[in-house]
C-alpha cells in the first residue's frame, strides 16, 4: 500500500528500511535519506523519517511533543492493538515513565553495576582463555552470545535452565518495532515457548534472592512500584538486555577483524577498550531505528509536523552523519565518539547503557590481552531483524598473544 504524502514541503521516498537488501548494508541508503533533506516521507509506511544527527537529537530531547506512549515501533497504539502488553518504561511517558525509570535507573546505576565487575571479568577471562586455546570458533555463538547469557543472566538472577529462550524472545520484541512482515511473523509463530518461559522467570519465586530482578521486587516491597510492575520491569531487562549486547559484541569483533590496524592499537593499550566500544557503537550501531509520535502540531526542521504523526528516527544514520562526524564512515577508535546516539538520548536514553559498556569493555579487554589477531573464516552470517543489527555466526581463527601482559 502507498500512503500519499500530506506534507507539501517534504520529499517523498519509496525507501523501505526493512528489506533484506537494506538490512544487509543500510549505510548507503541512510546517506541518500540524509541528502534528501531534513525530512522524508516514507510512502510505504506513511511515516515521516529523520536521518540527520541534529534532528534526531531534537526529536529525542522533546519527549512531551514526540511521545513514546503510542509505541516506539511502527504500530500506533492509539489506533492499533499492541502485540504484547506495552512496556511500562519504554512505551510510557511522564509521569508514569518517571516512576518506573527511577527504580530501573537505581538497579542499573554505576554503583550497582560496579559490584558485578569482578564476576564478569572472571567469566570473560575463562571464556576467552578456552576459546583462544581452541583457536577456531564461532565468535557469535561461543562468545558474543555465551557471555551475556551467562554473565547478565546470572546478574538478573535467572535460572540456568531455559536461557536458550532469551535471544528468540528478544528477536521477537525487536522485530515487533517494525512492520508485521514475514520476519516478524516467522518469529511469532515459533516463539510460544519463549513467551511462556519469559513470563515464568518474571515472577519473584523464579529469581535468585540477590539479583537485579530481586532488587526490582524489593522496590515493590518498599512501595515505589507495584509487584506486578516489578515483574514487568524484569521483562524489560530480559527484552532489552540480551540481543542488544550480544549484537554489539558481534559488531565489535567484526569491526576489529576488518580493521586489524585498529586491533593493534587496542592490543597495545587495552585501556582503550571503553572508548573503542563507543566507536563501535557509533560506527556500527546495534539499534538502528525507533519511532516517536507527535502529541500536537509542531514546527521542526522547516515543516509543521501534524499531531498524531508517526516519525521514524534513524539513530544509526545520525551516528554516520558527516554534518556531525569528520570521516564519519571511518572506524577509528582514537576519535571522540561521545555524542553518538546508539543508546538514544534524553529521558528514554538506554537505562542499561552502563551494563552494556561494562560487558563490552570487559570482553574487549579480555580479548586484547590474549588475541594477537582475528582471521574471519568466511563471511560472517548476518542475523536479520527489523530493528537491531548483528550476527548469527562468525567463524574466526585467532592468533594467540604469546605472553599475557597485565
Ligand atoms: C529498550 C527496550 C527494548 C526492548 C524492550 C524494552 C525496552 C522493554 O521495556 O520491554
Short mmCIF file of C-alpha atoms and ligand atoms in Angstrom, two decimals:
data_model
loop_
_atom_site.label_atom_id
_atom_site.label_comp_id
_atom_site.label_asym_id
_atom_site.label_seq_id
_atom_site.Cartn_x
_atom_site.Cartn_y
_atom_site.Cartn_z
CA UNK A 1 0.00 0.00 0.00
CA UNK A 2 1.18 3.52 -0.80
CA UNK A 3 0.40 6.30 1.65
CA UNK A 4 0.12 9.68 -0.13
CA UNK A 5 2.37 12.39 1.27
CA UNK A 6 0.33 15.01 3.15
CA UNK A 7 3.37 17.31 3.60
CA UNK A 8 3.92 19.57 0.59
CA UNK A 9 7.41 20.59 1.74
CA UNK A 10 8.68 17.09 2.44
CA UNK A 11 10.20 14.90 -0.28
CA UNK A 12 8.56 11.51 -0.81
CA UNK A 13 10.74 8.41 -0.70
CA UNK A 14 10.00 4.78 -1.55
CA UNK A 15 12.76 3.72 0.88
CA UNK A 16 11.93 0.55 2.80
CA UNK A 17 14.19 0.14 5.84
CA UNK A 18 13.05 -3.46 6.37
CA UNK A 19 14.12 -5.26 3.20
CA UNK A 20 16.87 -7.85 3.44
CA UNK A 21 18.95 -5.83 0.99
CA UNK A 22 18.76 -2.67 3.12
CA UNK A 23 19.34 -4.51 6.39
CA UNK A 24 22.43 -6.12 4.87
CA UNK A 25 24.02 -2.71 4.30
CA UNK A 26 21.84 0.23 5.29
CA UNK A 27 24.56 2.90 5.21
CA UNK A 28 24.36 3.96 1.53
CA UNK A 29 20.58 4.19 1.95
CA UNK A 30 20.96 6.34 5.05
CA UNK A 31 23.25 8.65 3.13
CA UNK A 32 20.60 9.07 0.40
CA UNK A 33 17.98 9.76 3.02
CA UNK A 34 20.14 12.39 4.74
CA UNK A 35 20.85 14.03 1.41
CA UNK A 36 17.17 14.17 0.51
CA UNK A 37 16.61 16.74 3.24
CA UNK A 38 15.81 17.19 6.90
CA UNK A 39 12.66 15.15 6.49
CA UNK A 40 11.49 12.42 4.17
CA UNK A 41 8.03 10.90 3.78
CA UNK A 42 8.26 7.10 3.62
CA UNK A 43 5.27 6.37 1.42
CA UNK A 44 5.33 2.62 2.01
CA UNK A 45 4.65 3.08 5.70
CA UNK A 46 3.03 6.52 5.91
CA UNK A 47 5.61 7.91 8.33
CA UNK A 48 7.98 10.86 8.49
CA UNK A 49 11.66 9.97 8.71
CA UNK A 50 14.68 11.78 10.14
CA UNK A 51 18.20 10.56 9.48
CA UNK A 52 20.44 13.52 10.35
CA UNK A 53 22.14 13.88 13.72
CA UNK A 54 20.73 17.29 14.61
CA UNK A 55 17.06 16.49 14.05
CA UNK A 56 17.32 13.05 15.63
CA UNK A 57 18.67 14.72 18.75
CA UNK A 58 15.99 17.43 18.74
CA UNK A 59 13.19 14.91 18.50
CA UNK A 60 14.53 12.69 21.26
CA UNK A 61 15.02 15.73 23.51
CA UNK A 62 11.31 16.70 23.44
CA UNK A 63 9.53 13.68 24.92
CA UNK A 64 6.39 15.71 25.66
CA UNK A 65 5.95 16.62 21.99
CA UNK A 66 7.36 13.41 20.49
CA UNK A 67 5.92 10.80 22.81
CA UNK A 68 6.56 7.11 23.42
CA UNK A 69 3.20 6.02 24.82
CA UNK A 70 1.81 5.49 21.30
CA UNK A 71 4.53 2.86 20.88
CA UNK A 72 8.15 3.23 19.75
CA UNK A 73 7.60 0.97 16.78
CA UNK A 74 5.66 1.47 13.58
CA UNK A 75 2.35 0.44 15.18
CA UNK A 76 0.36 3.33 16.67
CA UNK A 77 -1.06 2.07 19.98
CA UNK A 78 -3.79 4.72 19.78
CA UNK A 79 -5.22 3.08 16.68
CA UNK A 80 -3.82 -0.49 16.68
CA UNK A 81 -3.63 -3.11 19.40
CA UNK A 82 -0.03 -3.78 20.54
CA UNK A 83 1.16 -7.36 20.03
CA UNK A 84 2.17 -7.63 23.70
CA UNK A 85 1.35 -5.62 26.80
CA UNK A 86 3.19 -2.29 26.39
CA UNK A 87 6.36 -1.83 28.37
CA UNK A 88 5.77 0.36 31.44
CA UNK A 89 9.09 2.14 30.92
CA UNK A 90 9.85 2.16 27.18
CA UNK A 91 6.35 2.68 25.86
CA UNK A 92 5.33 5.20 28.50
CA UNK A 93 5.51 8.97 29.04
CA UNK A 94 5.98 11.05 32.16
CA UNK A 95 4.65 10.95 34.83
CA UNK A 96 4.17 7.14 34.54
CA UNK A 97 7.57 6.68 32.96
CA UNK A 98 9.34 8.74 35.64
CA UNK A 99 8.32 6.37 38.45
CA UNK A 100 9.43 3.15 36.75
CA UNK A 101 12.53 4.75 35.24
CA UNK A 102 13.69 5.88 38.68
CA UNK A 103 13.60 2.33 40.03
CA UNK A 104 15.31 0.82 36.97
CA UNK A 105 17.93 3.59 36.98
CA UNK A 106 18.86 2.73 40.56
CA UNK A 107 19.03 -1.01 39.90
CA UNK A 108 21.25 -0.34 36.87
CA UNK A 109 23.24 2.54 38.39
CA UNK A 110 27.04 2.67 38.10
CA UNK A 111 27.34 1.70 41.79
CA UNK A 112 25.04 -1.31 41.42
CA UNK A 113 26.70 -2.35 38.16
CA UNK A 114 30.18 -1.85 39.61
CA UNK A 115 29.58 -4.73 42.02
CA UNK A 116 29.36 -7.08 39.06
CA UNK A 117 32.73 -6.22 37.59
CA UNK A 118 34.92 -8.85 39.24
CA UNK A 119 32.49 -11.68 38.43
CA UNK A 120 32.07 -10.51 34.83
CA UNK A 121 35.85 -10.29 34.40
CA UNK A 122 36.21 -13.80 35.68
CA UNK A 123 33.55 -15.15 33.29
CA UNK A 124 35.13 -13.31 30.34
CA UNK A 125 38.66 -14.50 31.17
CA UNK A 126 37.58 -18.13 31.37
CA UNK A 127 35.61 -17.98 28.13
CA UNK A 128 38.32 -16.19 26.20
CA UNK A 129 41.06 -18.49 27.54
CA UNK A 130 39.26 -21.61 26.43
CA UNK A 131 38.37 -20.14 23.02
CA UNK A 132 41.93 -18.98 22.38
CA UNK A 133 43.08 -22.48 23.24
CA UNK A 134 40.66 -23.88 20.64
CA UNK A 135 41.97 -21.40 18.08
CA UNK A 136 38.98 -21.61 15.73
CA UNK A 137 35.44 -21.00 16.93
CA UNK A 138 32.15 -19.27 16.18
CA UNK A 139 32.69 -15.89 17.82
CA UNK A 140 28.98 -15.03 17.53
CA UNK A 141 27.72 -18.16 19.32
CA UNK A 142 30.64 -19.11 21.53
CA UNK A 143 31.50 -15.68 22.89
CA UNK A 144 29.10 -12.86 21.91
CA UNK A 145 26.03 -14.92 22.82
CA UNK A 146 27.57 -17.05 25.54
CA UNK A 147 28.95 -14.15 27.59
CA UNK A 148 25.79 -12.05 28.12
CA UNK A 149 23.62 -15.15 28.56
CA UNK A 150 25.88 -16.31 31.38
CA UNK A 151 27.05 -13.01 32.93
CA UNK A 152 23.91 -10.88 32.54
CA UNK A 153 21.61 -13.86 33.09
CA UNK A 154 23.31 -14.59 36.43
CA UNK A 155 23.26 -10.89 37.35
CA UNK A 156 19.50 -10.70 36.82
CA UNK A 157 19.11 -13.92 38.83
CA UNK A 158 17.71 -16.22 36.16
CA UNK A 159 17.60 -20.00 36.47
CA UNK A 160 20.27 -21.77 34.40
CA UNK A 161 17.65 -23.84 32.61
CA UNK A 162 15.79 -22.33 29.67
CA UNK A 163 18.10 -19.45 28.82
CA UNK A 164 18.04 -20.52 25.18
CA UNK A 165 14.67 -18.70 25.07
CA UNK A 166 16.22 -15.29 25.80
CA UNK A 167 17.51 -14.44 22.31
CA UNK A 168 14.43 -15.68 20.40
CA UNK A 169 12.25 -13.63 22.74
CA UNK A 170 14.35 -10.50 22.20
CA UNK A 171 14.35 -11.17 18.47
CA UNK A 172 10.57 -11.06 18.54
CA UNK A 173 10.49 -7.85 20.58
CA UNK A 174 12.88 -6.08 18.19
CA UNK A 175 11.14 -7.39 15.09
CA UNK A 176 7.95 -6.13 16.69
CA UNK A 177 9.07 -2.49 16.43
CA UNK A 178 8.94 -2.81 12.64
CA UNK A 179 6.09 -3.77 10.32
CA UNK A 180 4.23 -7.05 10.71
CA UNK A 181 6.31 -8.57 7.91
CA UNK A 182 7.40 -12.15 7.28
CA UNK A 183 10.40 -11.70 9.52
CA UNK A 184 8.21 -10.80 12.49
CA UNK A 185 5.57 -13.39 11.66
CA UNK A 186 8.08 -16.20 11.39
CA UNK A 187 9.47 -15.35 14.80
CA UNK A 188 6.00 -15.01 16.35
CA UNK A 189 4.95 -18.41 15.01
CA UNK A 190 7.86 -20.17 16.69
CA UNK A 191 8.05 -18.39 20.00
CA UNK A 192 5.22 -19.68 22.16
CA UNK A 193 7.56 -21.50 24.50
CA UNK A 194 9.88 -18.50 24.78
CA UNK A 195 6.97 -16.24 25.76
CA UNK A 196 5.88 -18.73 28.44
CA UNK A 197 9.39 -19.09 29.83
CA UNK A 198 9.87 -15.32 29.98
CA UNK A 199 6.54 -14.90 31.79
CA UNK A 200 7.60 -17.54 34.31
CA UNK A 201 11.01 -16.04 35.10
CA UNK A 202 9.47 -12.59 35.56
CA UNK A 203 7.94 -13.96 38.75
CA UNK A 204 9.70 -13.39 42.03
CA UNK A 205 9.95 -17.04 43.05
CA UNK A 206 11.77 -17.94 39.81
CA UNK A 207 14.59 -15.48 40.51
CA UNK A 208 17.56 -15.65 42.88
CA UNK A 209 17.31 -13.62 46.06
CA UNK A 210 20.24 -11.32 45.34
CA UNK A 211 19.97 -10.43 41.65
CA UNK A 212 18.77 -7.35 39.76
CA UNK A 213 15.34 -8.97 39.42
CA UNK A 214 15.09 -9.37 43.19
CA UNK A 215 16.06 -5.70 43.58
CA UNK A 216 13.11 -4.69 41.40
CA UNK A 217 10.80 -6.70 43.66
CA UNK A 218 12.44 -5.08 46.71
CA UNK A 219 11.42 -1.70 45.24
CA UNK A 220 7.88 -3.06 45.13
CA UNK A 221 8.12 -4.12 48.80
CA UNK A 222 9.18 -0.53 49.57
CA UNK A 223 6.04 0.73 47.85
CA UNK A 224 7.79 2.51 44.98
CA UNK A 225 6.06 0.37 42.35
CA UNK A 226 3.53 -2.46 42.37
CA UNK A 227 4.61 -6.11 42.50
CA UNK A 228 3.06 -6.68 39.07
CA UNK A 229 5.11 -3.73 37.83
CA UNK A 230 8.30 -5.26 39.24
CA UNK A 231 7.59 -8.33 37.10
CA UNK A 232 7.02 -6.11 34.07
CA UNK A 233 10.38 -4.44 34.67
CA UNK A 234 12.10 -7.83 34.83
CA UNK A 235 10.53 -8.38 31.40
CA UNK A 236 12.15 -5.12 30.30
CA UNK A 237 15.59 -6.30 31.45
CA UNK A 238 15.14 -9.53 29.51
CA UNK A 239 13.71 -7.84 26.40
CA UNK A 240 16.27 -5.08 26.13
CA UNK A 241 19.35 -6.60 27.71
CA UNK A 242 20.38 -9.62 25.66
CA UNK A 243 20.14 -9.30 21.88
CA UNK A 244 21.47 -5.74 22.12
CA UNK A 245 24.66 -6.61 23.98
CA UNK A 246 25.14 -9.83 22.01
CA UNK A 247 24.98 -7.92 18.72
CA UNK A 248 27.16 -5.11 20.00
CA UNK A 249 29.87 -7.65 20.84
CA UNK A 250 29.46 -9.23 17.39
CA UNK A 251 29.76 -5.85 15.70
CA UNK A 252 32.83 -5.03 17.79
CA UNK A 253 34.66 -8.18 16.74
CA UNK A 254 33.65 -7.66 13.10
CA UNK A 255 34.99 -4.11 13.19
CA UNK A 256 38.32 -5.29 14.60
CA UNK A 257 38.61 -8.28 12.28
CA UNK A 258 38.09 -5.92 9.33
CA UNK A 259 40.38 -3.19 10.70
CA UNK A 260 43.44 -5.02 12.01
CA UNK A 261 45.37 -1.77 12.50
CA UNK A 262 42.68 -0.71 15.00
CA UNK A 263 43.02 -4.05 16.78
CA UNK A 264 46.76 -3.45 17.03
CA UNK A 265 46.04 -0.14 18.79
CA UNK A 266 43.74 -1.79 21.32
CA UNK A 267 46.05 -4.74 21.86
CA UNK A 268 48.93 -2.40 22.60
CA UNK A 269 46.80 -0.40 25.02
CA UNK A 270 43.83 -2.37 26.37
CA UNK A 271 42.81 0.67 28.42
CA UNK A 272 41.37 1.98 25.14
CA UNK A 273 38.62 -0.67 25.39
CA UNK A 274 35.99 1.69 26.67
CA UNK A 275 36.44 4.34 24.01
CA UNK A 276 36.82 1.65 21.37
CA UNK A 277 33.41 0.33 22.31
CA UNK A 278 31.92 3.83 21.87
CA UNK A 279 33.37 3.96 18.37
CA UNK A 280 31.93 0.52 17.57
CA UNK A 281 28.54 1.77 18.75
CA UNK A 282 28.84 4.89 16.59
CA UNK A 283 30.23 3.17 13.51
CA UNK A 284 28.07 0.06 13.54
CA UNK A 285 25.16 0.84 15.85
CA UNK A 286 23.20 -2.12 17.13
CA UNK A 287 19.83 -0.41 17.42
CA UNK A 288 19.04 1.18 14.05
CA UNK A 289 15.70 2.88 14.36
CA UNK A 290 12.69 3.51 16.53
CA UNK A 291 9.64 5.75 16.40
CA UNK A 292 8.07 8.64 18.20
CA UNK A 293 4.54 10.04 17.80
CA UNK A 294 3.74 13.77 17.85
CA UNK A 295 1.27 14.84 20.52
CA UNK A 296 0.43 18.15 18.80
CA UNK A 297 1.11 20.15 15.65
CA UNK A 298 4.75 21.17 16.00
CA UNK A 299 7.32 23.04 13.93
CA UNK A 300 10.64 21.34 13.47
CA UNK A 301 13.17 21.32 10.67
CA UNK A 302 11.22 23.74 8.49
CA UNK A 303 7.83 21.99 8.48
CA UNK A 304 4.79 21.68 10.70
CA UNK A 305 4.52 18.09 11.84
CA UNK A 306 0.85 17.17 12.27
CA UNK A 307 -0.45 15.88 15.60
CA UNK A 308 -0.53 12.08 15.87
CA UNK A 309 2.23 11.63 13.27
CA UNK A 310 4.50 8.58 13.49
CA UNK A 311 8.13 9.57 12.98
CA UNK A 312 10.91 7.07 12.39
CA UNK A 313 14.22 8.13 13.90
CA UNK A 314 17.34 6.56 12.37
CA UNK A 315 19.89 6.70 15.16
CA UNK A 316 22.37 4.54 13.24
CA UNK A 317 22.28 7.13 10.45
CA UNK A 318 22.73 10.04 12.85
CA UNK A 319 25.87 8.26 14.04
CA UNK A 320 27.24 8.37 10.46
CA UNK A 321 26.12 11.91 9.64
CA UNK A 322 29.09 13.80 8.11
CA UNK A 323 27.49 17.02 9.39
CA UNK A 324 28.41 15.80 12.86
CA UNK A 325 31.41 13.47 12.41
CA UNK A 326 34.60 14.08 10.42
CA UNK A 327 35.28 11.00 8.26
CA UNK A 328 32.02 9.55 9.52
CA UNK A 329 32.47 6.30 7.57
CA UNK A 330 35.88 5.61 9.06
CA UNK A 331 36.23 3.24 12.02
CA UNK A 332 38.77 4.95 14.27
CA UNK A 333 38.98 4.04 17.96
CA UNK A 334 41.11 7.10 18.68
CA UNK A 335 38.33 9.53 17.78
CA UNK A 336 35.96 11.13 20.30
CA UNK A 337 32.82 9.12 19.61
CA UNK A 338 30.94 10.50 22.62
CA UNK A 339 27.76 12.17 21.45
CA UNK A 340 26.76 9.14 19.42
CA UNK A 341 23.13 8.18 19.92
CA UNK A 342 23.41 4.41 19.77
CA UNK A 343 21.81 4.36 23.23
CA UNK A 344 19.31 7.04 22.22
CA UNK A 345 19.35 10.26 24.21
CA UNK A 346 17.09 12.14 26.62
CA UNK A 347 14.74 10.68 29.22
CA UNK A 348 14.43 7.37 27.36
CA UNK A 349 18.17 7.01 26.76
CA UNK A 350 19.17 3.40 27.39
CA UNK A 351 18.79 2.63 31.10
CA UNK A 352 21.17 -0.31 30.71
CA UNK A 353 23.97 1.55 28.99
CA UNK A 354 26.34 1.21 31.95
CA UNK A 355 25.72 -2.53 31.94
CA UNK A 356 26.29 -2.68 28.17
CA UNK A 357 29.50 -0.69 28.50
CA UNK A 358 30.74 -2.87 31.35
CA UNK A 359 30.10 -6.06 29.36
CA UNK A 360 31.67 -4.64 26.22
CA UNK A 361 34.70 -3.24 27.94
CA UNK A 362 35.34 -6.47 29.82
CA UNK A 363 35.06 -8.72 26.77
CA UNK A 364 37.21 -6.42 24.62
CA UNK A 365 39.83 -6.16 27.36
CA UNK A 366 39.93 -9.93 27.84
CA UNK A 367 40.41 -10.36 24.07
CA UNK A 368 43.02 -7.62 23.85
CA UNK A 369 45.13 -9.42 26.45
CA UNK A 370 45.08 -12.76 24.65
CA UNK A 371 44.43 -12.31 20.94
CA UNK A 372 47.11 -11.08 18.56
CA UNK A 373 44.82 -11.07 15.52
CA UNK A 374 41.49 -12.31 14.18
CA UNK A 375 41.01 -14.05 10.86
CA UNK A 376 37.47 -14.34 9.52
CA UNK A 377 36.98 -17.90 8.24
CA UNK A 378 34.47 -16.90 5.59
CA UNK A 379 31.87 -14.17 5.60
CA UNK A 380 30.04 -13.64 8.90
CA UNK A 381 26.37 -14.69 8.71
CA UNK A 382 24.06 -11.81 9.49
CA UNK A 383 21.12 -12.04 11.83
CA UNK A 384 18.28 -10.20 10.11
CA UNK A 385 15.98 -8.27 12.40
CA UNK A 386 13.69 -5.28 11.80
CA UNK A 387 15.38 -3.09 14.42
CA UNK A 388 18.71 -4.45 15.63
CA UNK A 389 21.70 -5.46 13.57
CA UNK A 390 24.15 -8.22 14.42
CA UNK A 391 25.33 -11.69 13.55
CA UNK A 392 24.17 -15.27 13.74
CA UNK A 393 27.56 -16.81 13.03
CA UNK A 394 31.11 -15.52 12.83
CA UNK A 395 33.65 -18.29 12.27
CA UNK A 396 37.07 -16.99 13.24
CA UNK A 397 40.58 -18.22 13.87
CA UNK A 398 42.59 -16.27 16.41
CA UNK A 399 46.32 -15.95 16.65
CA UNK A 400 47.16 -16.09 20.39
CA UNK A 401 49.31 -13.48 22.07
CA UNK A 402 52.30 -15.35 23.39
CA UNK A 403 52.72 -13.75 26.79
CA UNK A 404 49.93 -12.47 28.98
CA UNK A 405 50.58 -8.83 29.77
CA UNK A 406 48.91 -7.39 32.85
C1 LIG B 1 14.84 -0.53 25.23
C2 LIG B 1 13.89 -1.66 25.18
C3 LIG B 1 13.94 -2.56 24.15
C4 LIG B 1 13.04 -3.59 24.12
C5 LIG B 1 12.12 -3.74 25.14
C6 LIG B 1 12.06 -2.87 26.17
C7 LIG B 1 12.96 -1.82 26.19
C8 LIG B 1 11.04 -3.05 27.24
O1 LIG B 1 10.90 -2.18 28.10
O2 LIG B 1 10.36 -4.08 27.26
#
